[in-house]
PDB file of C-alpha atoms in Angstrom:
ATOM      1  CA  UNK K  13    -215.493   9.580  41.714  1.00  0.00           C
ATOM      2  CA  UNK K  14    -214.512   9.754  45.369  1.00  0.00           C
ATOM      3  CA  UNK K  15    -214.452  13.007  47.317  1.00  0.00           C
ATOM      4  CA  UNK K  16    -211.969  13.361  50.164  1.00  0.00           C
ATOM      5  CA  UNK K  17    -213.196  16.024  52.573  1.00  0.00           C
ATOM      6  CA  UNK K  18    -210.872  17.088  55.410  1.00  0.00           C
ATOM      7  CA  UNK K  19    -212.606  17.859  58.705  1.00  0.00           C
ATOM      8  CA  UNK K  20    -209.652  18.916  60.889  1.00  0.00           C
ATOM      9  CA  UNK K  21    -207.929  19.225  63.202  1.00  0.00           C
ATOM     10  CA  UNK K  22    -205.396  21.287  61.240  1.00  0.00           C
ATOM     11  CA  UNK K  23    -204.281  21.594  57.593  1.00  0.00           C
ATOM     12  CA  UNK K  24    -202.192  18.416  57.420  1.00  0.00           C
ATOM     13  CA  UNK K  25    -204.737  16.397  55.422  1.00  0.00           C
ATOM     14  CA  UNK K  26    -204.825  19.143  52.788  1.00  0.00           C
ATOM     15  CA  UNK K  27    -201.042  19.112  52.549  1.00  0.00           C
ATOM     16  CA  UNK K  28    -201.030  15.327  52.267  1.00  0.00           C
ATOM     17  CA  UNK K  29    -203.623  15.481  49.484  1.00  0.00           C
ATOM     18  CA  UNK K  30    -201.414  17.965  47.665  1.00  0.00           C
ATOM     19  CA  UNK K  31    -198.419  15.719  48.165  1.00  0.00           C
ATOM     20  CA  UNK K  32    -200.304  12.756  46.666  1.00  0.00           C
ATOM     21  CA  UNK K  33    -201.703  14.956  43.872  1.00  0.00           C
ATOM     22  CA  UNK K  34    -205.214  14.221  45.073  1.00  0.00           C
ATOM     23  CA  UNK K  35    -206.090  17.797  46.055  1.00  0.00           C
ATOM     24  CA  UNK K  36    -209.124  19.130  44.265  1.00  0.00           C
ATOM     25  CA  UNK K  37    -211.622  21.860  45.081  1.00  0.00           C
ATOM     26  CA  UNK K  38    -211.150  23.180  48.593  1.00  0.00           C
ATOM     27  CA  UNK K  39    -213.771  22.126  51.124  1.00  0.00           C
ATOM     28  CA  UNK K  40    -215.439  24.116  53.872  1.00  0.00           C
ATOM     29  CA  UNK K  41    -213.116  23.381  56.801  1.00  0.00           C
ATOM     30  CA  UNK K  42    -209.787  23.364  54.960  1.00  0.00           C
ATOM     31  CA  UNK K  43    -207.124  25.862  56.058  1.00  0.00           C
ATOM     32  CA  UNK K  44    -208.947  26.256  59.380  1.00  0.00           C
ATOM     33  CA  UNK K  45    -208.140  25.063  62.893  1.00  0.00           C
ATOM     34  CA  UNK K  46    -211.000  22.961  64.202  1.00  0.00           C
ATOM     35  CA  UNK K  47    -210.171  22.507  67.854  1.00  0.00           C
ATOM     36  CA  UNK K  48    -213.315  20.525  68.693  1.00  0.00           C
ATOM     37  CA  UNK K  49    -214.963  17.842  66.560  1.00  0.00           C
ATOM     38  CA  UNK K  50    -218.236  18.901  68.176  1.00  0.00           C
ATOM     39  CA  UNK K  51    -217.936  22.250  66.375  1.00  0.00           C
ATOM     40  CA  UNK K  52    -217.731  20.430  63.031  1.00  0.00           C
ATOM     41  CA  UNK K  53    -220.918  18.574  63.978  1.00  0.00           C
ATOM     42  CA  UNK K  54    -222.603  21.862  64.873  1.00  0.00           C
ATOM     43  CA  UNK K  55    -221.835  23.437  61.482  1.00  0.00           C
ATOM     44  CA  UNK K  56    -222.838  20.326  59.517  1.00  0.00           C
ATOM     45  CA  UNK K  57    -226.104  20.235  61.475  1.00  0.00           C
ATOM     46  CA  UNK K  58    -226.772  23.892  60.648  1.00  0.00           C
ATOM     47  CA  UNK K  59    -226.177  23.176  56.958  1.00  0.00           C
ATOM     48  CA  UNK K  60    -228.545  20.205  57.114  1.00  0.00           C
ATOM     49  CA  UNK K  61    -231.390  22.406  58.391  1.00  0.00           C
ATOM     50  CA  UNK K  62    -230.532  25.255  55.996  1.00  0.00           C
ATOM     51  CA  UNK K  63    -229.414  27.545  58.794  1.00  0.00           C
ATOM     52  CA  UNK K  64    -227.000  30.141  57.347  1.00  0.00           C
ATOM     53  CA  UNK K  65    -223.395  30.062  58.563  1.00  0.00           C
ATOM     54  CA  UNK K  66    -222.502  33.215  60.470  1.00  0.00           C
ATOM     55  CA  UNK K  67    -218.895  34.407  60.522  1.00  0.00           C
ATOM     56  CA  UNK K  68    -217.158  36.763  62.924  1.00  0.00           C
ATOM     57  CA  UNK K  69    -213.710  37.829  64.092  1.00  0.00           C
ATOM     58  CA  UNK K  70    -211.109  40.522  63.622  1.00  0.00           C
ATOM     59  CA  UNK K  71    -207.596  39.125  63.301  1.00  0.00           C
ATOM     60  CA  UNK K  72    -208.869  35.589  62.695  1.00  0.00           C
ATOM     61  CA  UNK K  73    -212.047  34.484  60.936  1.00  0.00           C
ATOM     62  CA  UNK K  74    -214.337  32.391  63.155  1.00  0.00           C
ATOM     63  CA  UNK K  75    -217.426  30.354  62.493  1.00  0.00           C
ATOM     64  CA  UNK K  76    -219.712  32.017  65.026  1.00  0.00           C
ATOM     65  CA  UNK K  77    -220.347  30.138  68.308  1.00  0.00           C
ATOM     66  CA  UNK K  78    -217.464  27.751  67.594  1.00  0.00           C
ATOM     67  CA  UNK K  79    -213.690  27.681  67.993  1.00  0.00           C
ATOM     68  CA  UNK K  80    -213.202  26.991  64.263  1.00  0.00           C
ATOM     69  CA  UNK K  81    -210.882  29.728  63.037  1.00  0.00           C
ATOM     70  CA  UNK K  82    -208.318  30.731  60.435  1.00  0.00           C
ATOM     71  CA  UNK K  83    -205.746  33.497  60.107  1.00  0.00           C
ATOM     72  CA  UNK K  84    -205.455  33.008  56.336  1.00  0.00           C
ATOM     73  CA  UNK K  85    -208.356  35.291  55.418  1.00  0.00           C
ATOM     74  CA  UNK K  86    -209.990  38.542  56.345  1.00  0.00           C
ATOM     75  CA  UNK K  87    -213.656  38.392  57.270  1.00  0.00           C
ATOM     76  CA  UNK K  88    -214.720  40.102  54.044  1.00  0.00           C
ATOM     77  CA  UNK K  89    -212.499  37.825  51.954  1.00  0.00           C
ATOM     78  CA  UNK K  90    -213.924  34.673  53.434  1.00  0.00           C
ATOM     79  CA  UNK K  91    -217.654  35.480  53.300  1.00  0.00           C
ATOM     80  CA  UNK K  92    -218.079  34.708  49.568  1.00  0.00           C
ATOM     81  CA  UNK K  93    -215.638  31.781  49.823  1.00  0.00           C
ATOM     82  CA  UNK K  94    -217.661  30.320  52.689  1.00  0.00           C
ATOM     83  CA  UNK K  95    -220.849  30.612  50.645  1.00  0.00           C
ATOM     84  CA  UNK K  96    -219.267  28.795  47.693  1.00  0.00           C
ATOM     85  CA  UNK K  97    -217.696  26.083  49.842  1.00  0.00           C
ATOM     86  CA  UNK K  98    -220.938  25.457  51.720  1.00  0.00           C
ATOM     87  CA  UNK K  99    -222.802  24.997  48.440  1.00  0.00           C
ATOM     88  CA  UNK K 100    -219.990  22.775  47.163  1.00  0.00           C
ATOM     89  CA  UNK K 101    -220.211  20.563  50.256  1.00  0.00           C
ATOM     90  CA  UNK K 102    -223.980  20.201  49.926  1.00  0.00           C
ATOM     91  CA  UNK K 103    -223.624  19.444  46.226  1.00  0.00           C
ATOM     92  CA  UNK K 104    -221.041  16.735  46.939  1.00  0.00           C
ATOM     93  CA  UNK K 105    -223.256  15.137  49.576  1.00  0.00           C
ATOM     94  CA  UNK K 106    -226.227  15.112  47.210  1.00  0.00           C
ATOM     95  CA  UNK K 107    -224.330  13.494  44.314  1.00  0.00           C
ATOM     96  CA  UNK K 108    -224.194   9.968  45.805  1.00  0.00           C
ATOM     97  CA  UNK K 109    -220.491   9.573  45.026  1.00  0.00           C
ATOM     98  CA  UNK K 110    -218.363   8.057  47.762  1.00  0.00           C
ATOM     99  CA  UNK K 111    -217.176  10.618  50.311  1.00  0.00           C
ATOM    100  CA  UNK K 112    -214.311  10.071  52.741  1.00  0.00           C
ATOM    101  CA  UNK K 113    -214.549  12.553  55.603  1.00  0.00           C
ATOM    102  CA  UNK K 114    -211.075  12.549  57.159  1.00  0.00           C
ATOM    103  CA  UNK K 115    -210.114  13.928  60.571  1.00  0.00           C
ATOM    104  CA  UNK K 116    -206.533  13.749  61.800  1.00  0.00           C
ATOM    105  CA  UNK K 117    -205.960  13.894  65.550  1.00  0.00           C
ATOM    106  CA  UNK K 118    -202.480  15.314  66.057  1.00  0.00           C
ATOM    107  CA  UNK K 119    -200.189  15.117  69.088  1.00  0.00           C
ATOM    108  CA  UNK K 120    -200.293  18.902  69.534  1.00  0.00           C
ATOM    109  CA  UNK K 121    -201.156  19.979  73.099  1.00  0.00           C
ATOM    110  CA  UNK K 122    -203.362  22.742  71.699  1.00  0.00           C
ATOM    111  CA  UNK K 123    -205.929  20.057  70.857  1.00  0.00           C
ATOM    112  CA  UNK K 124    -205.762  18.156  74.148  1.00  0.00           C
ATOM    113  CA  UNK K 125    -209.418  18.925  74.930  1.00  0.00           C
ATOM    114  CA  UNK K 126    -210.688  17.572  71.617  1.00  0.00           C
ATOM    115  CA  UNK K 127    -212.779  14.448  71.845  1.00  0.00           C
ATOM    116  CA  UNK K 128    -214.808  12.177  69.628  1.00  0.00           C
ATOM    117  CA  UNK K 129    -217.370   9.650  70.785  1.00  0.00           C
ATOM    118  CA  UNK K 130    -220.395   7.766  69.507  1.00  0.00           C
ATOM    119  CA  UNK K 131    -222.781  10.607  70.370  1.00  0.00           C
ATOM    120  CA  UNK K 132    -220.846  13.076  68.231  1.00  0.00           C
ATOM    121  CA  UNK K 133    -220.448  10.517  65.458  1.00  0.00           C
ATOM    122  CA  UNK K 134    -224.200   9.914  65.445  1.00  0.00           C
ATOM    123  CA  UNK K 135    -224.815  13.660  65.391  1.00  0.00           C
ATOM    124  CA  UNK K 136    -222.546  14.027  62.364  1.00  0.00           C
ATOM    125  CA  UNK K 137    -224.070  11.045  60.541  1.00  0.00           C
ATOM    126  CA  UNK K 138    -227.632  12.180  61.207  1.00  0.00           C
ATOM    127  CA  UNK K 139    -226.834  15.599  59.733  1.00  0.00           C
ATOM    128  CA  UNK K 140    -225.356  14.076  56.579  1.00  0.00           C
ATOM    129  CA  UNK K 141    -228.347  11.771  56.212  1.00  0.00           C
ATOM    130  CA  UNK K 142    -230.681  14.730  56.650  1.00  0.00           C
ATOM    131  CA  UNK K 143    -229.105  16.307  53.562  1.00  0.00           C
ATOM    132  CA  UNK K 144    -229.101  13.038  51.623  1.00  0.00           C
ATOM    133  CA  UNK K 145    -230.432   9.809  53.175  1.00  0.00           C
ATOM    134  CA  UNK K 146    -228.650   7.858  50.440  1.00  0.00           C
ATOM    135  CA  UNK K 147    -225.260   9.480  50.872  1.00  0.00           C
ATOM    136  CA  UNK K 148    -222.417   6.978  50.512  1.00  0.00           C
ATOM    137  CA  UNK K 149    -219.753   8.036  52.991  1.00  0.00           C
ATOM    138  CA  UNK K 150    -217.204   6.942  55.554  1.00  0.00           C
ATOM    139  CA  UNK K 151    -215.500   8.786  58.402  1.00  0.00           C
ATOM    140  CA  UNK K 152    -211.787   8.092  58.669  1.00  0.00           C
ATOM    141  CA  UNK K 153    -210.242   8.864  62.060  1.00  0.00           C
ATOM    142  CA  UNK K 154    -206.456   9.110  61.865  1.00  0.00           C
ATOM    143  CA  UNK K 155    -204.809   9.421  65.253  1.00  0.00           C
ATOM    144  CA  UNK K 156    -201.183  10.192  66.032  1.00  0.00           C
ATOM    145  CA  UNK K 157    -201.650  10.289  69.773  1.00  0.00           C
ATOM    146  CA  UNK K 158    -204.687   8.785  71.461  1.00  0.00           C
ATOM    147  CA  UNK K 159    -206.039   5.317  70.816  1.00  0.00           C
ATOM    148  CA  UNK K 160    -209.655   5.427  69.663  1.00  0.00           C
ATOM    149  CA  UNK K 161    -211.949   2.418  69.736  1.00  0.00           C
ATOM    150  CA  UNK K 162    -215.083   3.841  68.144  1.00  0.00           C
ATOM    151  CA  UNK K 163    -217.243   1.088  66.707  1.00  0.00           C
ATOM    152  CA  UNK K 164    -219.603   2.218  63.985  1.00  0.00           C
ATOM    153  CA  UNK K 165    -220.162   0.898  60.474  1.00  0.00           C
ATOM    154  CA  UNK K 166    -219.428   4.358  59.050  1.00  0.00           C
ATOM    155  CA  UNK K 167    -216.224   4.910  61.045  1.00  0.00           C
ATOM    156  CA  UNK K 168    -212.769   3.496  60.406  1.00  0.00           C
ATOM    157  CA  UNK K 169    -210.047   4.280  62.926  1.00  0.00           C
ATOM    158  CA  UNK K 170    -206.315   4.267  62.222  1.00  0.00           C
ATOM    159  CA  UNK K 171    -204.331   4.632  65.431  1.00  0.00           C
ATOM    160  CA  UNK K 172    -200.595   5.446  65.443  1.00  0.00           C
ATOM    161  CA  UNK K 173    -201.030   7.186  62.084  1.00  0.00           C
ATOM    162  CA  UNK K 174    -197.928   8.080  60.066  1.00  0.00           C
ATOM    163  CA  UNK K 175    -197.870  10.299  56.986  1.00  0.00           C
ATOM    164  CA  UNK K 176    -196.326   7.543  54.872  1.00  0.00           C
ATOM    165  CA  UNK K 177    -199.488   5.486  55.406  1.00  0.00           C
ATOM    166  CA  UNK K 178    -201.838   8.104  54.014  1.00  0.00           C
ATOM    167  CA  UNK K 179    -202.065   7.088  50.358  1.00  0.00           C
ATOM    168  CA  UNK K 180    -202.548   3.407  51.222  1.00  0.00           C
ATOM    169  CA  UNK K 181    -205.331   4.314  53.652  1.00  0.00           C
ATOM    170  CA  UNK K 182    -207.101   6.268  50.929  1.00  0.00           C
ATOM    171  CA  UNK K 183    -206.707   3.365  48.506  1.00  0.00           C
ATOM    172  CA  UNK K 184    -208.078   0.912  51.069  1.00  0.00           C
ATOM    173  CA  UNK K 185    -211.250   2.923  51.484  1.00  0.00           C
ATOM    174  CA  UNK K 186    -212.047   4.055  47.956  1.00  0.00           C
ATOM    175  CA  UNK K 187    -213.890   0.899  46.905  1.00  0.00           C
ATOM    176  CA  UNK K 188    -211.951   0.700  43.631  1.00  0.00           C
ATOM    177  CA  UNK K 189    -212.966   4.267  42.851  1.00  0.00           C
ATOM    178  CA  UNK K 190    -209.892   6.371  43.530  1.00  0.00           C
ATOM    179  CA  UNK K 191    -210.170  10.150  43.264  1.00  0.00           C
ATOM    180  CA  UNK K 192    -208.875  11.580  40.027  1.00  0.00           C
ATOM    181  CA  UNK K 193    -205.251  12.590  40.275  1.00  0.00           C
ATOM    182  CA  UNK K 194    -204.754  16.297  39.910  1.00  0.00           C
ATOM    183  CA  UNK K 195    -202.646  17.460  36.987  1.00  0.00           C
ATOM    184  CA  UNK K 196    -201.728  20.666  38.786  1.00  0.00           C
ATOM    185  CA  UNK K 197    -198.119  21.323  39.702  1.00  0.00           C
ATOM    186  CA  UNK K 198    -197.477  20.147  43.225  1.00  0.00           C
ATOM    187  CA  UNK K 199    -196.050  22.955  45.363  1.00  0.00           C
ATOM    188  CA  UNK K 200    -195.928  21.136  48.691  1.00  0.00           C
ATOM    189  CA  UNK K 201    -194.522  17.957  50.154  1.00  0.00           C
ATOM    190  CA  UNK K 202    -196.050  15.911  52.949  1.00  0.00           C
ATOM    191  CA  UNK K 203    -194.760  18.189  55.682  1.00  0.00           C
ATOM    192  CA  UNK K 204    -196.035  21.636  56.574  1.00  0.00           C
ATOM    193  CA  UNK K 205    -194.249  23.986  54.169  1.00  0.00           C
ATOM    194  CA  UNK K 206    -194.921  27.670  54.472  1.00  0.00           C
ATOM    195  CA  UNK K 207    -194.507  29.574  51.245  1.00  0.00           C
ATOM    196  CA  UNK K 208    -194.821  33.281  51.767  1.00  0.00           C
ATOM    197  CA  UNK K 209    -196.619  35.273  49.126  1.00  0.00           C
ATOM    198  CA  UNK K 210    -197.429  38.925  49.709  1.00  0.00           C
ATOM    199  CA  UNK K 211    -196.881  38.377  53.412  1.00  0.00           C
ATOM    200  CA  UNK K 212    -199.470  35.579  53.682  1.00  0.00           C
ATOM    201  CA  UNK K 213    -199.326  31.815  53.561  1.00  0.00           C
ATOM    202  CA  UNK K 214    -199.881  30.635  50.006  1.00  0.00           C
ATOM    203  CA  UNK K 215    -202.580  27.972  50.112  1.00  0.00           C
ATOM    204  CA  UNK K 216    -203.630  26.616  46.723  1.00  0.00           C
ATOM    205  CA  UNK K 217    -205.506  27.657  43.600  1.00  0.00           C
ATOM    206  CA  UNK K 218    -208.622  25.569  44.316  1.00  0.00           C
ATOM    207  CA  UNK K 219    -210.012  27.987  46.895  1.00  0.00           C
ATOM    208  CA  UNK K 220    -212.754  29.567  44.780  1.00  0.00           C
TER     209      UNK K 220
END
């Protein structure tokens, strides 16, 4: 089994997983904007030292002391979801199955201040290894805009990323252990499709 865990910047990886019928249980950072990769590292580090995640916000839900936020939930709605997703993430890391952490750098100006470098990568990797020193994982960096040249055995960079390349990239990195295809009805295509339900964006039925 291979787990594909989106780690930002937006929701596009989740939509692509749905399009490829590879979307399974929702992970901690899905359906959130993660403006800074450093904020992802901060939360993963907190999880690795068993520091509880604190949430805040009024109109949007925020991970406290970060810019990670979502307008898809109320604060009270997301508290139990966050608890379940955090436990799910830790469980996945402890299982020793292959994990592909995937971050897509878009060409949206909103994310112009985002950055990723070897220091942040090492921070992220150290946190994962603190949870499970034997964790088998890779970090896939998909970039539509900037050209990244990060050199690390755990990191694979795909510059000039296009959506049509996504499934092949996953296949290339799954070590002959593709994720199970979902048998759920696919409601989305590879582009951002907003389906309104009770005045809110309908996400998926794997959010519990």
